[in-house]
């Protein structure tokens, strides 16, 4: 038979049993308590819509000015946002994209040849598998080990034929910042092997309890390797629908210049970021601060409620987190995390994510989103703990 389509993805991935059960529950009209929602526009936050509209008001009228790395006013606003996080950055090292997912795509084109690997942390959000394969690269996991805190397992890094090392800091769902030691070790290895570090900091604005040696903004840390730090409106301002991300290149100056010259050609080929959102960016970053505060408040409130609901004698354990939007709950290992998730869905109408979805290899774990509406979260947790107690 004639071949029509690329082999870069296993396109026919079947829906898993849990997704089928969720779809069936939704189709039946059964109300669910969804503790998996990670879309900030769907959790009852109050958006400053007038301020957002004002930010766009002038933007729509402007002429089209194609600029591969983005309009200078928007890039300057990103520099100011890094300054808010304590990092001084040269505006010429900032590149705008349509999202952090697109930042990965551009960087994979810049750094990798077809067939090379990108080293991805495990556990982590299952995004890199697709992003890498779509660029004809092979995702290769390296482990984060947990012994009270999450750390890079350097023995699990397979650098042969690698194009880049991805670090997610804070990681989703572990909520761990990369430590100074781990960052320096990775940067040293990357420099020795001619690799770049891609550091995804989209959750960096949501600290809970960072460790003393947490690197909370990698662009401010010297590195012998080329480093790209990724951010965007999607998480830091709770505005995923406006489609604007950014990256900052740091590391040895000659390498950064080389990288940016090549990246310019890639970005110029797509010119994917809309002019209105770029023109509106200074206003959006200001308006986003109020959204961010609400998210921080929500996350802290729900985490406290979870700690309280667990009390001191629960058979479940809440893993510590330095930052982020998730809670990882260890549940009794009387069945798999997938079985726990389907039991909770079918018996209790509570939707949670099983840890295996994030390659959490530590017994039975469930991942709960902490940005869910307070009442939904509290009721969902109450049902979850009642189910654990009843087993
Ligand atoms: C760690 C991490 N990076 C990136 C993304 C994607 O962000 P964006 O909407 O900017 O593409 C996600 C989405 O949840 C994420 O969890």
mmCIF file with all atom_site columns, N, CA, C and O in Angstrom, residues 364-389:
data_model
loop_
_atom_site.group_PDB
_atom_site.id
_atom_site.type_symbol
_atom_site.label_atom_id
_atom_site.label_alt_id
_atom_site.label_comp_id
_atom_site.label_asym_id
_atom_site.label_entity_id
_atom_site.label_seq_id
_atom_site.pdbx_PDB_ins_code
_atom_site.Cartn_x
_atom_site.Cartn_y
_atom_site.Cartn_z
_atom_site.occupancy
_atom_site.B_iso_or_equiv
_atom_site.pdbx_formal_charge
_atom_site.auth_seq_id
_atom_site.auth_comp_id
_atom_site.auth_asym_id
_atom_site.auth_atom_id
_atom_site.pdbx_PDB_model_num
ATOM 1   N N  . UNK A 1 364 ? 1.894   3.703  44.606 1.00 0.00 ? 364 UNK A N  1
ATOM 2   C CA . UNK A 1 364 ? 0.665   4.264  44.050 1.00 0.00 ? 364 UNK A CA 1
ATOM 3   C C  . UNK A 1 364 ? 0.569   5.742  44.421 1.00 0.00 ? 364 UNK A C  1
ATOM 4   O O  . UNK A 1 364 ? 0.533   6.090  45.603 1.00 0.00 ? 364 UNK A O  1
ATOM 5   N N  . UNK A 1 365 ? 0.536   6.587  43.398 1.00 0.00 ? 365 UNK A N  1
ATOM 6   C CA . UNK A 1 365 ? 0.439   8.026  43.653 1.00 0.00 ? 365 UNK A CA 1
ATOM 7   C C  . UNK A 1 365 ? -0.676  8.633  42.800 1.00 0.00 ? 365 UNK A C  1
ATOM 8   O O  . UNK A 1 365 ? -0.947  8.165  41.688 1.00 0.00 ? 365 UNK A O  1
ATOM 9   N N  . UNK A 1 366 ? -1.302  9.658  43.350 1.00 0.00 ? 366 UNK A N  1
ATOM 10  C CA . UNK A 1 366 ? -2.316  10.393 42.599 1.00 0.00 ? 366 UNK A CA 1
ATOM 11  C C  . UNK A 1 366 ? -1.879  11.853 42.535 1.00 0.00 ? 366 UNK A C  1
ATOM 12  O O  . UNK A 1 366 ? -1.305  12.366 43.500 1.00 0.00 ? 366 UNK A O  1
ATOM 13  N N  . UNK A 1 367 ? -2.136  12.489 41.394 1.00 0.00 ? 367 UNK A N  1
ATOM 14  C CA . UNK A 1 367 ? -1.738  13.888 41.228 1.00 0.00 ? 367 UNK A CA 1
ATOM 15  C C  . UNK A 1 367 ? -3.009  14.740 41.188 1.00 0.00 ? 367 UNK A C  1
ATOM 16  O O  . UNK A 1 367 ? -3.929  14.468 40.406 1.00 0.00 ? 367 UNK A O  1
ATOM 17  N N  . UNK A 1 368 ? -3.057  15.721 42.076 1.00 0.00 ? 368 UNK A N  1
ATOM 18  C CA . UNK A 1 368 ? -4.227  16.607 42.155 1.00 0.00 ? 368 UNK A CA 1
ATOM 19  C C  . UNK A 1 368 ? -3.822  18.014 41.738 1.00 0.00 ? 368 UNK A C  1
ATOM 20  O O  . UNK A 1 368 ? -2.770  18.509 42.150 1.00 0.00 ? 368 UNK A O  1
ATOM 21  N N  . UNK A 1 369 ? -4.681  18.652 40.951 1.00 0.00 ? 369 UNK A N  1
ATOM 22  C CA . UNK A 1 369 ? -4.418  20.048 40.591 1.00 0.00 ? 369 UNK A CA 1
ATOM 23  C C  . UNK A 1 369 ? -4.855  20.937 41.748 1.00 0.00 ? 369 UNK A C  1
ATOM 24  O O  . UNK A 1 369 ? -5.959  20.790 42.277 1.00 0.00 ? 369 UNK A O  1
ATOM 25  N N  . UNK A 1 370 ? -3.992  21.871 42.120 1.00 0.00 ? 370 UNK A N  1
ATOM 26  C CA . UNK A 1 370 ? -4.295  22.757 43.250 1.00 0.00 ? 370 UNK A CA 1
ATOM 27  C C  . UNK A 1 370 ? -4.944  24.056 42.805 1.00 0.00 ? 370 UNK A C  1
ATOM 28  O O  . UNK A 1 370 ? -5.238  24.917 43.639 1.00 0.00 ? 370 UNK A O  1
ATOM 29  N N  . UNK A 1 371 ? -5.171  24.225 41.492 1.00 0.00 ? 371 UNK A N  1
ATOM 30  C CA . UNK A 1 371 ? -5.826  25.475 41.076 1.00 0.00 ? 371 UNK A CA 1
ATOM 31  C C  . UNK A 1 371 ? -7.343  25.301 40.937 1.00 0.00 ? 371 UNK A C  1
ATOM 32  O O  . UNK A 1 371 ? -8.063  26.239 40.621 1.00 0.00 ? 371 UNK A O  1
ATOM 33  N N  . UNK A 1 372 ? -7.815  24.092 41.239 1.00 0.00 ? 372 UNK A N  1
ATOM 34  C CA . UNK A 1 372 ? -9.251  23.803 41.176 1.00 0.00 ? 372 UNK A CA 1
ATOM 35  C C  . UNK A 1 372 ? -9.996  24.687 42.191 1.00 0.00 ? 372 UNK A C  1
ATOM 36  O O  . UNK A 1 372 ? -9.455  25.015 43.244 1.00 0.00 ? 372 UNK A O  1
ATOM 37  N N  . UNK A 1 373 ? -11.257 25.028 41.888 1.00 0.00 ? 373 UNK A N  1
ATOM 38  C CA . UNK A 1 373 ? -12.071 25.846 42.805 1.00 0.00 ? 373 UNK A CA 1
ATOM 39  C C  . UNK A 1 373 ? -12.099 25.232 44.207 1.00 0.00 ? 373 UNK A C  1
ATOM 40  O O  . UNK A 1 373 ? -12.254 24.013 44.342 1.00 0.00 ? 373 UNK A O  1
ATOM 41  N N  . UNK A 1 374 ? -12.003 26.086 45.211 1.00 0.00 ? 374 UNK A N  1
ATOM 42  C CA . UNK A 1 374 ? -11.871 25.621 46.603 1.00 0.00 ? 374 UNK A CA 1
ATOM 43  C C  . UNK A 1 374 ? -12.901 24.543 46.990 1.00 0.00 ? 374 UNK A C  1
ATOM 44  O O  . UNK A 1 374 ? -12.540 23.507 47.528 1.00 0.00 ? 374 UNK A O  1
ATOM 45  N N  . UNK A 1 375 ? -14.182 24.843 46.716 1.00 0.00 ? 375 UNK A N  1
ATOM 46  C CA . UNK A 1 375 ? -15.222 23.924 47.184 1.00 0.00 ? 375 UNK A CA 1
ATOM 47  C C  . UNK A 1 375 ? -15.133 22.584 46.474 1.00 0.00 ? 375 UNK A C  1
ATOM 48  O O  . UNK A 1 375 ? -15.323 21.522 47.075 1.00 0.00 ? 375 UNK A O  1
ATOM 49  N N  . UNK A 1 376 ? -14.859 22.642 45.173 1.00 0.00 ? 376 UNK A N  1
ATOM 50  C CA . UNK A 1 376 ? -14.732 21.402 44.391 1.00 0.00 ? 376 UNK A CA 1
ATOM 51  C C  . UNK A 1 376 ? -13.551 20.599 44.937 1.00 0.00 ? 376 UNK A C  1
ATOM 52  O O  . UNK A 1 376 ? -13.638 19.382 45.141 1.00 0.00 ? 376 UNK A O  1
ATOM 53  N N  . UNK A 1 377 ? -12.455 21.309 45.210 1.00 0.00 ? 377 UNK A N  1
ATOM 54  C CA . UNK A 1 377 ? -11.255 20.632 45.706 1.00 0.00 ? 377 UNK A CA 1
ATOM 55  C C  . UNK A 1 377 ? -11.549 19.971 47.054 1.00 0.00 ? 377 UNK A C  1
ATOM 56  O O  . UNK A 1 377 ? -11.251 18.794 47.264 1.00 0.00 ? 377 UNK A O  1
ATOM 57  N N  . UNK A 1 378 ? -12.162 20.738 47.969 1.00 0.00 ? 378 UNK A N  1
ATOM 58  C CA . UNK A 1 378 ? -12.413 20.212 49.318 1.00 0.00 ? 378 UNK A CA 1
ATOM 59  C C  . UNK A 1 378 ? -13.327 18.996 49.263 1.00 0.00 ? 378 UNK A C  1
ATOM 60  O O  . UNK A 1 378 ? -13.073 17.970 49.917 1.00 0.00 ? 378 UNK A O  1
ATOM 61  N N  . UNK A 1 379 ? -14.380 19.070 48.453 1.00 0.00 ? 379 UNK A N  1
ATOM 62  C CA . UNK A 1 379 ? -15.324 17.950 48.376 1.00 0.00 ? 379 UNK A CA 1
ATOM 63  C C  . UNK A 1 379 ? -14.661 16.732 47.709 1.00 0.00 ? 379 UNK A C  1
ATOM 64  O O  . UNK A 1 379 ? -14.844 15.595 48.146 1.00 0.00 ? 379 UNK A O  1
ATOM 65  N N  . UNK A 1 380 ? -13.872 16.989 46.680 1.00 0.00 ? 380 UNK A N  1
ATOM 66  C CA . UNK A 1 380 ? -13.172 15.901 45.995 1.00 0.00 ? 380 UNK A CA 1
ATOM 67  C C  . UNK A 1 380 ? -12.199 15.202 46.929 1.00 0.00 ? 380 UNK A C  1
ATOM 68  O O  . UNK A 1 380 ? -12.140 13.965 46.972 1.00 0.00 ? 380 UNK A O  1
ATOM 69  N N  . UNK A 1 381 ? -11.463 15.986 47.705 1.00 0.00 ? 381 UNK A N  1
ATOM 70  C CA . UNK A 1 381 ? -10.490 15.401 48.651 1.00 0.00 ? 381 UNK A CA 1
ATOM 71  C C  . UNK A 1 381 ? -11.241 14.618 49.737 1.00 0.00 ? 381 UNK A C  1
ATOM 72  O O  . UNK A 1 381 ? -10.823 13.515 50.120 1.00 0.00 ? 381 UNK A O  1
ATOM 73  N N  . UNK A 1 382 ? -12.360 15.161 50.210 1.00 0.00 ? 382 UNK A N  1
ATOM 74  C CA . UNK A 1 382 ? -13.126 14.457 51.248 1.00 0.00 ? 382 UNK A CA 1
ATOM 75  C C  . UNK A 1 382 ? -13.578 13.094 50.726 1.00 0.00 ? 382 UNK A C  1
ATOM 76  O O  . UNK A 1 382 ? -13.448 12.072 51.404 1.00 0.00 ? 382 UNK A O  1
ATOM 77  N N  . UNK A 1 383 ? -14.073 13.066 49.489 1.00 0.00 ? 383 UNK A N  1
ATOM 78  C CA . UNK A 1 383 ? -14.525 11.774 48.926 1.00 0.00 ? 383 UNK A CA 1
ATOM 79  C C  . UNK A 1 383 ? -13.343 10.824 48.725 1.00 0.00 ? 383 UNK A C  1
ATOM 80  O O  . UNK A 1 383 ? -13.453 9.624  48.954 1.00 0.00 ? 383 UNK A O  1
ATOM 81  N N  . UNK A 1 384 ? -12.227 11.400 48.262 1.00 0.00 ? 384 UNK A N  1
ATOM 82  C CA . UNK A 1 384 ? -11.029 10.565 48.031 1.00 0.00 ? 384 UNK A CA 1
ATOM 83  C C  . UNK A 1 384 ? -10.595 9.904  49.351 1.00 0.00 ? 384 UNK A C  1
ATOM 84  O O  . UNK A 1 384 ? -10.361 8.682  49.410 1.00 0.00 ? 384 UNK A O  1
ATOM 85  N N  . UNK A 1 385 ? -10.523 10.714 50.406 1.00 0.00 ? 385 UNK A N  1
ATOM 86  C CA . UNK A 1 385 ? -10.035 10.165 51.678 1.00 0.00 ? 385 UNK A CA 1
ATOM 87  C C  . UNK A 1 385 ? -11.050 9.186  52.276 1.00 0.00 ? 385 UNK A C  1
ATOM 88  O O  . UNK A 1 385 ? -10.666 8.197  52.909 1.00 0.00 ? 385 UNK A O  1
ATOM 89  N N  . UNK A 1 386 ? -12.337 9.452  52.051 1.00 0.00 ? 386 UNK A N  1
ATOM 90  C CA . UNK A 1 386 ? -13.351 8.503  52.530 1.00 0.00 ? 386 UNK A CA 1
ATOM 91  C C  . UNK A 1 386 ? -13.198 7.161  51.809 1.00 0.00 ? 386 UNK A C  1
ATOM 92  O O  . UNK A 1 386 ? -13.305 6.093  52.402 1.00 0.00 ? 386 UNK A O  1
ATOM 93  N N  . UNK A 1 387 ? -12.920 7.222  50.516 1.00 0.00 ? 387 UNK A N  1
ATOM 94  C CA . UNK A 1 387 ? -12.723 5.984  49.737 1.00 0.00 ? 387 UNK A CA 1
ATOM 95  C C  . UNK A 1 387 ? -11.496 5.228  50.237 1.00 0.00 ? 387 UNK A C  1
ATOM 96  O O  . UNK A 1 387 ? -11.539 4.010  50.417 1.00 0.00 ? 387 UNK A O  1
ATOM 97  N N  . UNK A 1 388 ? -10.429 5.939  50.504 1.00 0.00 ? 388 UNK A N  1
ATOM 98  C CA . UNK A 1 388 ? -9.214  5.284  51.034 1.00 0.00 ? 388 UNK A CA 1
ATOM 99  C C  . UNK A 1 388 ? -9.556  4.612  52.367 1.00 0.00 ? 388 UNK A C  1
ATOM 100 O O  . UNK A 1 388 ? -9.188  3.458  52.606 1.00 0.00 ? 388 UNK A O  1
ATOM 101 N N  . UNK A 1 389 ? -10.302 5.329  53.209 1.00 0.00 ? 389 UNK A N  1
ATOM 102 C CA . UNK A 1 389 ? -10.669 4.778  54.515 1.00 0.00 ? 389 UNK A CA 1
ATOM 103 C C  . UNK A 1 389 ? -11.551 3.554  54.402 1.00 0.00 ? 389 UNK A C  1
ATOM 104 O O  . UNK A 1 389 ? -11.522 2.666  55.257 1.00 0.00 ? 389 UNK A O  1
#
